[in-house]
PDB file of C-alpha atoms in Angstrom:
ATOM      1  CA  UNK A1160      -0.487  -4.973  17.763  1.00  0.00           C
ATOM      2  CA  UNK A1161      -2.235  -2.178  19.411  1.00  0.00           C
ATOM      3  CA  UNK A1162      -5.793  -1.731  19.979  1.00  0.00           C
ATOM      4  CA  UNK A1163      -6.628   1.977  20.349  1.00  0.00           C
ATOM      5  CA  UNK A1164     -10.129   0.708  21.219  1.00  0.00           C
ATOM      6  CA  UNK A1165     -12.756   3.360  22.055  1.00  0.00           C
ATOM      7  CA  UNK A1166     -15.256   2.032  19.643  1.00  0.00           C
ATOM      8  CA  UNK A1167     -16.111  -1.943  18.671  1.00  0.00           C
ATOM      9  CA  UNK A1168     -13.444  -4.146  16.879  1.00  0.00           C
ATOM     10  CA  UNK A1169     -14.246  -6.908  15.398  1.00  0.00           C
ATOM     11  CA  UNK A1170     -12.056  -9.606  13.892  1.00  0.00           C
ATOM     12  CA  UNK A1171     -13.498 -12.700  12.069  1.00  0.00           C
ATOM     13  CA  UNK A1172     -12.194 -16.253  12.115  1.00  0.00           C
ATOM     14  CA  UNK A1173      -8.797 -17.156  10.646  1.00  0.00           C
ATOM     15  CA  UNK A1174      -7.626 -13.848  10.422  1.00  0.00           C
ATOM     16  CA  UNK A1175      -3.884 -12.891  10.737  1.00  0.00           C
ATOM     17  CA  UNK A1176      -3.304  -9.661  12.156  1.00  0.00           C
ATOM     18  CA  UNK A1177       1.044  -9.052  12.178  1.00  0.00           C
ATOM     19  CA  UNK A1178       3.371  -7.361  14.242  1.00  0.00           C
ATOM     20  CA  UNK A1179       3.357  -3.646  14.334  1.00  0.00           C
ATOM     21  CA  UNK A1180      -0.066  -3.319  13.304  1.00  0.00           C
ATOM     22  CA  UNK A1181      -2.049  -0.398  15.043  1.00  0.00           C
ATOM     23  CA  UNK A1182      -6.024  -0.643  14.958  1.00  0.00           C
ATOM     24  CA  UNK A1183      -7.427   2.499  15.541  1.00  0.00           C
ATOM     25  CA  UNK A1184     -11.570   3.401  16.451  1.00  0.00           C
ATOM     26  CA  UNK A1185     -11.018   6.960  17.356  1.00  0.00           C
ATOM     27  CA  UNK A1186      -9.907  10.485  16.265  1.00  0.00           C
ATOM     28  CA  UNK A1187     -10.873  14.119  16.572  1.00  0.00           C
ATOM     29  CA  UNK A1188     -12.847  16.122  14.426  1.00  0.00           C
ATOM     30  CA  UNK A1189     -10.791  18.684  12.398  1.00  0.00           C
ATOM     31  CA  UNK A1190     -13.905  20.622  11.531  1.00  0.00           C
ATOM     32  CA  UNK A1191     -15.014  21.205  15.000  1.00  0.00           C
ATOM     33  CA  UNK A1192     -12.760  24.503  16.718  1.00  0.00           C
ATOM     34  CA  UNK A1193     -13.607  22.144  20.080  1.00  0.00           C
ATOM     35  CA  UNK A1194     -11.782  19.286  18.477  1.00  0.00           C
ATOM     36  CA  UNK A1195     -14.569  16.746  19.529  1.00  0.00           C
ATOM     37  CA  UNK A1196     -13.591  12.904  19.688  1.00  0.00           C
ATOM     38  CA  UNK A1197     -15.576  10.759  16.749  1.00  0.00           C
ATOM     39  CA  UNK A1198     -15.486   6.884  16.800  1.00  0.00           C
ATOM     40  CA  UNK A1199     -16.458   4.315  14.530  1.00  0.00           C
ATOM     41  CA  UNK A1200     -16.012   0.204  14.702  1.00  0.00           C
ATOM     42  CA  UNK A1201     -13.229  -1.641  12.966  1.00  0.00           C
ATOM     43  CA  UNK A1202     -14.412  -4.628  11.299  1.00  0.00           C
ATOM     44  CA  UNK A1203     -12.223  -7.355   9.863  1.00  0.00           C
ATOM     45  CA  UNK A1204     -13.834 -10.450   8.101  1.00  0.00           C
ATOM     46  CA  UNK A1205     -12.702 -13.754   8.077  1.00  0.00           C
ATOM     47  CA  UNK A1206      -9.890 -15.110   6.323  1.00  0.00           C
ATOM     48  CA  UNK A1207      -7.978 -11.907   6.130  1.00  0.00           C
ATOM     49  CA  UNK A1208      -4.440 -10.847   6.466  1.00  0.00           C
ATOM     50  CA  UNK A1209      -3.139  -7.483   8.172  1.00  0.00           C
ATOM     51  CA  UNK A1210       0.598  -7.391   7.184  1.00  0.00           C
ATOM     52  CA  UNK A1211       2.929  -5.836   9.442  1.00  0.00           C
ATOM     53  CA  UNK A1212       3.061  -2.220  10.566  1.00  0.00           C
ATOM     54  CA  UNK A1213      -0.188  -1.747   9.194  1.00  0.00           C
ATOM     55  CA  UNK A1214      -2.271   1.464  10.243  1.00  0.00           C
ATOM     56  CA  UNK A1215      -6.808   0.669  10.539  1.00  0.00           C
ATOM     57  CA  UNK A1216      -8.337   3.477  10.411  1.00  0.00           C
ATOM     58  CA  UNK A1217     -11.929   4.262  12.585  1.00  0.00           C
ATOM     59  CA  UNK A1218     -14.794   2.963  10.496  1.00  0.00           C
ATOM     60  CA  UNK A1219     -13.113   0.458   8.307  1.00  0.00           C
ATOM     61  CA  UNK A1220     -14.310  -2.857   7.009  1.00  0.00           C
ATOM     62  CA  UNK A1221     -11.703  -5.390   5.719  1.00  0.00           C
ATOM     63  CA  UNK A1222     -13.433  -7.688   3.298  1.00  0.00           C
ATOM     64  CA  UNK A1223     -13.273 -11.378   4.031  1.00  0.00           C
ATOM     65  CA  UNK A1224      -9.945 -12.825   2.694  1.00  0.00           C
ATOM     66  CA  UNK A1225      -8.534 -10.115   1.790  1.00  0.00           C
ATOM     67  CA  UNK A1226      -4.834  -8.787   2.315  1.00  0.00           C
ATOM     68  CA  UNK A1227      -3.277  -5.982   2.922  1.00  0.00           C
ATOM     69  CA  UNK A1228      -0.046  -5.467   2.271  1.00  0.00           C
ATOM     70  CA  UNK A1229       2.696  -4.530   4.629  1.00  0.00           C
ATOM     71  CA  UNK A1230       3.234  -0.780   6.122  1.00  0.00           C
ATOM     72  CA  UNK A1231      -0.185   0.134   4.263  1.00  0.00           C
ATOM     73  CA  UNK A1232      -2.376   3.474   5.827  1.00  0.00           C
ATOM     74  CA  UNK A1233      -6.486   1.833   5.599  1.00  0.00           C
ATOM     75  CA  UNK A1234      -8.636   5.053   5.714  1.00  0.00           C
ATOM     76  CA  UNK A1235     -11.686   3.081   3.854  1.00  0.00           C
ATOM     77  CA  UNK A1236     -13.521  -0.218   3.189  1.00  0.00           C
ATOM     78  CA  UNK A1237     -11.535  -3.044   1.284  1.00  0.00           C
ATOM     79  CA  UNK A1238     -13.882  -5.079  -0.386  1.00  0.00           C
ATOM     80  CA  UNK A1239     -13.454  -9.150  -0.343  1.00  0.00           C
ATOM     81  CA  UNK A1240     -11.099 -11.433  -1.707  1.00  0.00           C
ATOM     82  CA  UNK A1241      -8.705  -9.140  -3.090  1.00  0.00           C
ATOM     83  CA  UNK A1242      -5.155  -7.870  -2.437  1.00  0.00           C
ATOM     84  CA  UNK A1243      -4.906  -4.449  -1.166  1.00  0.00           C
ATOM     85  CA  UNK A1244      -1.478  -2.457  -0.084  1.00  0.00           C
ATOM     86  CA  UNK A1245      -0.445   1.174  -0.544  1.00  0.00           C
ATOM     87  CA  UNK A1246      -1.014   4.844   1.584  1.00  0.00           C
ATOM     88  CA  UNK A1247      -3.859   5.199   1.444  1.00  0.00           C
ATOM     89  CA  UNK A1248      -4.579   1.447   1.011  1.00  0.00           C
ATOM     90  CA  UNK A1249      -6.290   0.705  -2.233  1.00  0.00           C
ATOM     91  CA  UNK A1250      -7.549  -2.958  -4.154  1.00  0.00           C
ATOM     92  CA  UNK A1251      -4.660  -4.110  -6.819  1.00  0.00           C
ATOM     93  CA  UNK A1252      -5.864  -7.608  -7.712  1.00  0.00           C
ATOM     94  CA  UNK A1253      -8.308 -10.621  -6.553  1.00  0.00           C
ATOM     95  CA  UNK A1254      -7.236 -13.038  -3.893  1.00  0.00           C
ATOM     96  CA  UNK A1255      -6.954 -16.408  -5.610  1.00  0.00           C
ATOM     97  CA  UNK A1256      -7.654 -18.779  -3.032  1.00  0.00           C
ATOM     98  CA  UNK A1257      -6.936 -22.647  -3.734  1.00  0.00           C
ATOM     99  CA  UNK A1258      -8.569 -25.224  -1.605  1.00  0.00           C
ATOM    100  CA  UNK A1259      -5.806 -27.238   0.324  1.00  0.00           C
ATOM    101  CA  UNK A1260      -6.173 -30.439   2.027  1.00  0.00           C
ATOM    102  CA  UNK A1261      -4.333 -31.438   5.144  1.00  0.00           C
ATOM    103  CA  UNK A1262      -3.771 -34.852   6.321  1.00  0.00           C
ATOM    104  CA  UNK A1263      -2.745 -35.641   9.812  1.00  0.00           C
ATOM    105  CA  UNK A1264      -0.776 -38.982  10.161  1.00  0.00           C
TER     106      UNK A1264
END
């Protein structure tokens, strides 16, 4: 995983964040003939799931359990609870998640 971070990330509890997966808070403004840095935080809420070689864009907010699928480009906010996978990364379906009970003998 890398960490390009000039700005804030910030990942929530139980999160999963796989191999490959590049996180990035900064970039330069194409508008600007100086080509000025901008950054923005990275936020990822609990419960979620970055599948491998995934690319975070500055800015972003990953909704609390939600996925997002493998090799997928994240450019804006994923909302909660919901699968999410694609260039540029977009919502598909909810999240069903079932409540599981472990027992330690």
């Amino acid at each position: 995983v890398v960490f390009y971070s000039l700005d804030r990330i910030c990942i929530g509890s139980q999160c999963v964040i796989s191999q490959k997966t590049y996180l990035c808070t900064g970039s330069h403004d194409i508008q600007d003939p100086a080509f000025g840095l901008q950054t923005a935080p990275i936020t990822i809420g609990n419960g979620a799931w970055v599948a491998t070689d995934c690319f975070v864009g500055l800015g972003v907010t990953i909704g609390a359990n939600t996925v997002v699928g493998a090799r997928s480009s994240v450019f804006g906010d994923l909302p909660a609870a919901r699968v999410c996978l694609g260039t540029p990364c977009r919502p598909r379906y909810p999240r069903s998640l079932e409540s599981k009970t472990r027992y330690i003998s």
